C-alpha cells in the first residue's frame, strides 16, 4: 500500500503553525531548520510577519529571537547560544575577556556587553549585537583549539587581569587548567603564533609543570633575551624570573 503523503501547507496554514510553535516555545532562538516540512517561502513570510509585529527579533538572515518580558525590560539572547550560531568550521568563535575568565573559573562576574574572539576577519554584527566587542584575526592555529584552550590563551594575553582571585590562587588555578587532559601540550603546539609575553608565561608554566627543557627549547629560543615581560597576575609563577618576567615592585 502506497504511503500517504501530507499535502504541502498553504501560506495561511504555515503561518498558523509557525505562530503556535513560537508562542509555545517561549524565549529562544529560531532558525528555518526548526520548522521542517514547511515551504521556505511561506515560512520566511510567517517569520517576517511575526518580526514586524514585535513577536520576534530578526538577528540575521534566517535567525530570529523570541524574547520575554523581564523586570529590566525585554530579555536578550544568551551569549553562548549566539556564539554557537556565529561559529563555523572555518571561523570558530571563542569567549574573551570576562567571559573567558568566567568560563575558566577565575571570576563569577558577568558583563552585559559580550566579548568574543575569532581567527576570522569579521563576524555578523547584526547577529552579535552592536555592543559586542569582537577581537578578530586571532592566529589561524586557533581554529583547531577547543573553547577552553582558546579562553585560556585569551586569559594569558591579558596577563590574568580579569581574575577575581588572589595572585597566588590565580597561579594555582592556571596550573590546574594546564594539567587537565593534555591541555598544556596542546597550547605548546600553537605557542609559536602567540605574542612573546604569552610564550614567556607558557615557558614558566611548563617549567613549573615539570616539562622537559628540550620540550620548552623552541619557546626559549623564540624570545629576545633582552626583553622583559609583565606577567601581571601570573608574576608569582615559580619560574617567572627565568622566563624574563619583569621584577614586580610594591610601593
Short mmCIF file of C-alpha atoms in Angstrom, two decimals:
data_model
loop_
_atom_site.label_atom_id
_atom_site.label_comp_id
_atom_site.label_asym_id
_atom_site.label_seq_id
_atom_site.Cartn_x
_atom_site.Cartn_y
_atom_site.Cartn_z
CA UNK A 1 0.00 0.00 0.00
CA UNK A 2 1.40 3.36 -1.01
CA UNK A 3 2.45 5.61 1.84
CA UNK A 4 0.21 8.61 2.26
CA UNK A 5 1.98 11.93 1.91
CA UNK A 6 0.88 15.15 3.55
CA UNK A 7 -0.16 17.90 1.15
CA UNK A 8 2.08 20.97 1.23
CA UNK A 9 1.00 23.55 3.79
CA UNK A 10 -0.72 26.64 2.48
CA UNK A 11 0.74 30.04 3.44
CA UNK A 12 -2.10 30.56 5.91
CA UNK A 13 -1.65 27.11 7.44
CA UNK A 14 2.13 27.58 7.63
CA UNK A 15 1.72 30.95 9.33
CA UNK A 16 -0.63 29.44 11.91
CA UNK A 17 1.71 26.55 12.68
CA UNK A 18 4.73 28.84 12.99
CA UNK A 19 2.90 31.24 15.29
CA UNK A 20 1.61 28.43 17.52
CA UNK A 21 5.02 26.83 17.86
CA UNK A 22 6.76 30.10 18.67
CA UNK A 23 4.14 31.04 21.25
CA UNK A 24 4.59 27.65 22.92
CA UNK A 25 8.38 27.77 22.67
CA UNK A 26 8.98 30.72 24.97
CA UNK A 27 12.29 32.57 24.96
CA UNK A 28 14.72 31.06 22.47
CA UNK A 29 16.41 31.38 19.10
CA UNK A 30 14.63 30.19 15.97
CA UNK A 31 16.03 29.18 12.59
CA UNK A 32 14.47 27.83 9.42
CA UNK A 33 15.69 24.35 10.38
CA UNK A 34 13.35 24.44 13.39
CA UNK A 35 10.34 24.23 11.06
CA UNK A 36 10.88 21.18 8.84
CA UNK A 37 8.29 20.40 6.22
CA UNK A 38 7.09 23.96 5.68
CA UNK A 39 7.50 25.67 2.31
CA UNK A 40 10.51 28.01 2.58
CA UNK A 41 8.69 30.98 1.08
CA UNK A 42 5.70 30.61 3.40
CA UNK A 43 7.99 30.10 6.40
CA UNK A 44 10.03 33.19 5.59
CA UNK A 45 6.86 35.22 5.21
CA UNK A 46 5.46 33.97 8.52
CA UNK A 47 8.65 34.76 10.44
CA UNK A 48 8.93 38.16 8.81
CA UNK A 49 5.35 38.98 9.79
CA UNK A 50 5.97 37.96 13.41
CA UNK A 51 9.09 40.13 13.48
CA UNK A 52 7.08 43.05 12.11
CA UNK A 53 4.52 42.51 14.88
CA UNK A 54 7.26 42.58 17.52
CA UNK A 55 6.81 38.92 18.48
CA UNK A 56 10.27 38.09 17.14
CA UNK A 57 13.53 39.96 16.67
CA UNK A 58 15.43 39.29 13.47
CA UNK A 59 19.10 38.83 14.36
CA UNK A 60 20.44 37.89 10.94
CA UNK A 61 19.32 36.14 7.78
CA UNK A 62 17.26 33.15 8.86
CA UNK A 63 17.87 33.69 12.59
CA UNK A 64 15.19 35.08 14.92
CA UNK A 65 14.89 35.55 18.66
CA UNK A 66 11.73 35.23 20.72
CA UNK A 67 12.20 37.48 23.80
CA UNK A 68 10.38 37.58 27.10
CA UNK A 69 9.46 40.46 29.35
CA UNK A 70 11.59 40.89 32.49
CA UNK A 71 11.60 43.46 35.28
CA UNK A 72 14.51 45.13 33.49
CA UNK A 73 12.83 45.13 30.10
CA UNK A 74 12.88 42.66 27.24
CA UNK A 75 15.33 39.78 27.53
CA UNK A 76 18.39 39.45 25.32
CA UNK A 77 19.72 36.31 23.58
CA UNK A 78 22.05 34.06 25.55
CA UNK A 79 25.65 34.96 24.56
CA UNK A 80 26.72 31.31 24.46
CA UNK A 81 23.88 30.47 22.08
CA UNK A 82 24.75 33.42 19.85
CA UNK A 83 28.41 32.39 19.88
CA UNK A 84 27.43 28.89 18.80
CA UNK A 85 25.34 30.24 15.92
CA UNK A 86 28.17 32.50 14.75
CA UNK A 87 30.70 29.66 14.83
CA UNK A 88 31.57 27.81 11.64
CA UNK A 89 34.19 25.16 10.93
CA UNK A 90 36.42 27.73 9.22
CA UNK A 91 35.71 30.52 11.67
CA UNK A 92 35.25 29.38 15.27
CA UNK A 93 34.17 31.97 17.83
CA UNK A 94 35.50 31.94 21.39
CA UNK A 95 34.71 33.80 24.61
CA UNK A 96 37.12 36.59 25.51
CA UNK A 97 37.77 38.94 28.41
CA UNK A 98 35.47 38.49 31.40
CA UNK A 99 33.52 35.77 29.57
CA UNK A 100 36.71 33.73 29.12
CA UNK A 101 37.72 34.25 32.75
CA UNK A 102 34.24 33.20 33.86
CA UNK A 103 34.39 30.03 31.77
CA UNK A 104 37.77 29.17 33.31
CA UNK A 105 36.65 29.75 36.89
CA UNK A 106 38.68 32.88 37.60
CA UNK A 107 35.63 35.05 38.19
CA UNK A 108 31.90 34.80 38.77
CA UNK A 109 31.43 38.23 37.24
CA UNK A 110 29.33 38.61 34.13
CA UNK A 111 29.03 41.65 31.95
CA UNK A 112 26.14 42.93 29.90
CA UNK A 113 28.39 43.51 26.90
CA UNK A 114 29.71 40.33 25.29
CA UNK A 115 33.34 39.97 24.24
CA UNK A 116 34.42 37.44 21.62
CA UNK A 117 37.49 36.44 19.64
CA UNK A 118 37.86 34.74 16.27
CA UNK A 119 40.52 33.96 13.71
CA UNK A 120 38.25 35.43 11.04
CA UNK A 121 38.25 38.97 9.71
CA UNK A 122 34.72 39.78 10.81
CA UNK A 123 31.58 38.36 12.38
CA UNK A 124 27.90 39.03 11.62
CA UNK A 125 27.35 42.23 13.61
CA UNK A 126 23.58 42.01 13.32
CA UNK A 127 23.63 38.58 14.93
CA UNK A 128 26.05 39.50 17.71
CA UNK A 129 24.66 42.93 18.52
CA UNK A 130 26.22 46.33 18.03
CA UNK A 131 27.61 46.47 21.59
CA UNK A 132 29.55 43.18 21.36
CA UNK A 133 33.33 43.60 21.42
CA UNK A 134 34.91 41.39 18.75
CA UNK A 135 38.63 40.63 18.54
CA UNK A 136 39.33 39.42 15.01
CA UNK A 137 42.38 37.93 13.29
CA UNK A 138 43.46 35.63 16.07
CA UNK A 139 46.10 33.18 14.76
CA UNK A 140 44.98 30.55 12.27
CA UNK A 141 46.20 27.94 14.76
CA UNK A 142 43.24 28.87 16.99
CA UNK A 143 40.90 27.14 14.54
CA UNK A 144 41.99 23.78 15.97
CA UNK A 145 41.56 24.80 19.61
CA UNK A 146 38.79 23.77 21.95
CA UNK A 147 36.82 26.58 23.57
CA UNK A 148 38.54 26.26 26.95
CA UNK A 149 42.01 26.20 25.36
CA UNK A 150 41.31 29.39 23.42
CA UNK A 151 39.82 31.03 26.52
CA UNK A 152 42.99 30.23 28.46
CA UNK A 153 45.18 31.78 25.76
CA UNK A 154 42.99 34.88 25.86
CA UNK A 155 43.42 34.96 29.65
CA UNK A 156 47.21 34.74 29.27
CA UNK A 157 47.19 37.50 26.66
CA UNK A 158 45.62 39.71 29.34
CA UNK A 159 48.20 38.58 31.93
CA UNK A 160 45.38 37.20 34.08
CA UNK A 161 43.97 40.66 34.83
CA UNK A 162 40.28 39.61 34.58
CA UNK A 163 40.81 37.25 37.55
CA UNK A 164 39.00 37.98 40.81
CA UNK A 165 41.21 35.50 42.65
CA UNK A 166 44.34 36.43 44.56
CA UNK A 167 47.61 36.30 42.58
CA UNK A 168 48.58 33.03 44.28
CA UNK A 169 45.19 31.44 43.62
CA UNK A 170 45.26 32.70 40.04
CA UNK A 171 48.59 30.95 39.52
CA UNK A 172 47.32 27.72 41.05
CA UNK A 173 44.12 27.79 39.00
CA UNK A 174 46.14 28.39 35.83
CA UNK A 175 48.44 25.47 36.59
CA UNK A 176 45.46 23.24 37.33
CA UNK A 177 43.84 24.10 33.99
CA UNK A 178 47.09 23.43 32.13
CA UNK A 179 47.40 19.99 33.75
CA UNK A 180 43.97 18.86 32.58
CA UNK A 181 43.73 16.41 29.71
CA UNK A 182 46.98 17.29 27.97
CA UNK A 183 45.98 20.94 27.64
CA UNK A 184 49.49 22.33 28.12
CA UNK A 185 50.84 20.21 25.27
CA UNK A 186 48.05 21.50 23.02
CA UNK A 187 48.88 25.09 23.93
CA UNK A 188 52.55 24.38 23.37
CA UNK A 189 51.79 23.31 19.80
CA UNK A 190 50.30 26.71 18.96
CA UNK A 191 52.60 28.80 21.16
CA UNK A 192 54.75 29.97 18.24
CA UNK A 193 51.82 32.07 16.98
CA UNK A 194 51.33 33.84 20.32
CA UNK A 195 52.83 37.18 21.43
CA UNK A 196 56.23 36.99 23.20
CA UNK A 197 54.74 37.61 26.65
CA UNK A 198 52.38 34.65 26.28
CA UNK A 199 55.29 32.48 25.14
CA UNK A 200 57.22 33.55 28.22
CA UNK A 201 54.31 32.74 30.51
CA UNK A 202 53.82 29.36 28.84
CA UNK A 203 57.50 28.64 29.36
CA UNK A 204 57.24 29.46 33.06
CA UNK A 205 54.09 27.35 33.36
CA UNK A 206 55.73 24.44 31.57
CA UNK A 207 58.78 24.61 33.82
CA UNK A 208 56.55 24.53 36.91
CA UNK A 209 54.62 21.59 35.49
CA UNK A 210 57.88 19.69 35.10
CA UNK A 211 58.10 19.75 31.31
CA UNK A 212 61.49 18.70 29.94
CA UNK A 213 63.76 21.62 28.97
CA UNK A 214 64.00 20.13 25.48
CA UNK A 215 60.21 20.45 25.11
CA UNK A 216 60.46 24.14 26.01
CA UNK A 217 63.55 24.90 23.96
CA UNK A 218 61.62 26.27 20.98
CA UNK A 219 59.83 28.68 23.29
CA UNK A 220 63.10 29.75 24.86
CA UNK A 221 64.78 30.28 21.51
CA UNK A 222 61.86 32.38 20.25
CA UNK A 223 62.31 35.05 22.94
CA UNK A 224 64.62 38.03 22.73
CA UNK A 225 66.90 37.52 25.77
CA UNK A 226 66.93 41.27 26.43
CA UNK A 227 63.14 41.57 26.66
CA UNK A 228 61.23 41.62 29.94
CA UNK A 229 57.51 40.89 30.20
CA UNK A 230 54.77 41.95 32.57
CA UNK A 231 53.27 38.68 33.81
CA UNK A 232 50.55 40.54 35.69
CA UNK A 233 48.57 38.22 37.96
CA UNK A 234 50.88 35.36 36.98
CA UNK A 235 54.04 37.02 38.27
CA UNK A 236 54.02 34.50 41.14
CA UNK A 237 54.90 31.58 38.87
CA UNK A 238 57.93 29.87 40.39
CA UNK A 239 59.96 30.20 37.18
CA UNK A 240 58.68 33.63 36.13
CA UNK A 241 62.08 35.30 36.51
CA UNK A 242 63.77 32.53 34.50
CA UNK A 243 61.33 33.28 31.68
CA UNK A 244 62.02 37.01 31.59
CA UNK A 245 59.21 38.33 33.78
CA UNK A 246 59.63 41.91 34.92
CA UNK A 247 60.51 42.36 38.54
CA UNK A 248 57.41 43.32 40.48
CA UNK A 249 57.85 46.19 42.88
CA UNK A 250 55.38 47.30 45.55
CA UNK A 251 55.02 50.87 46.68
#
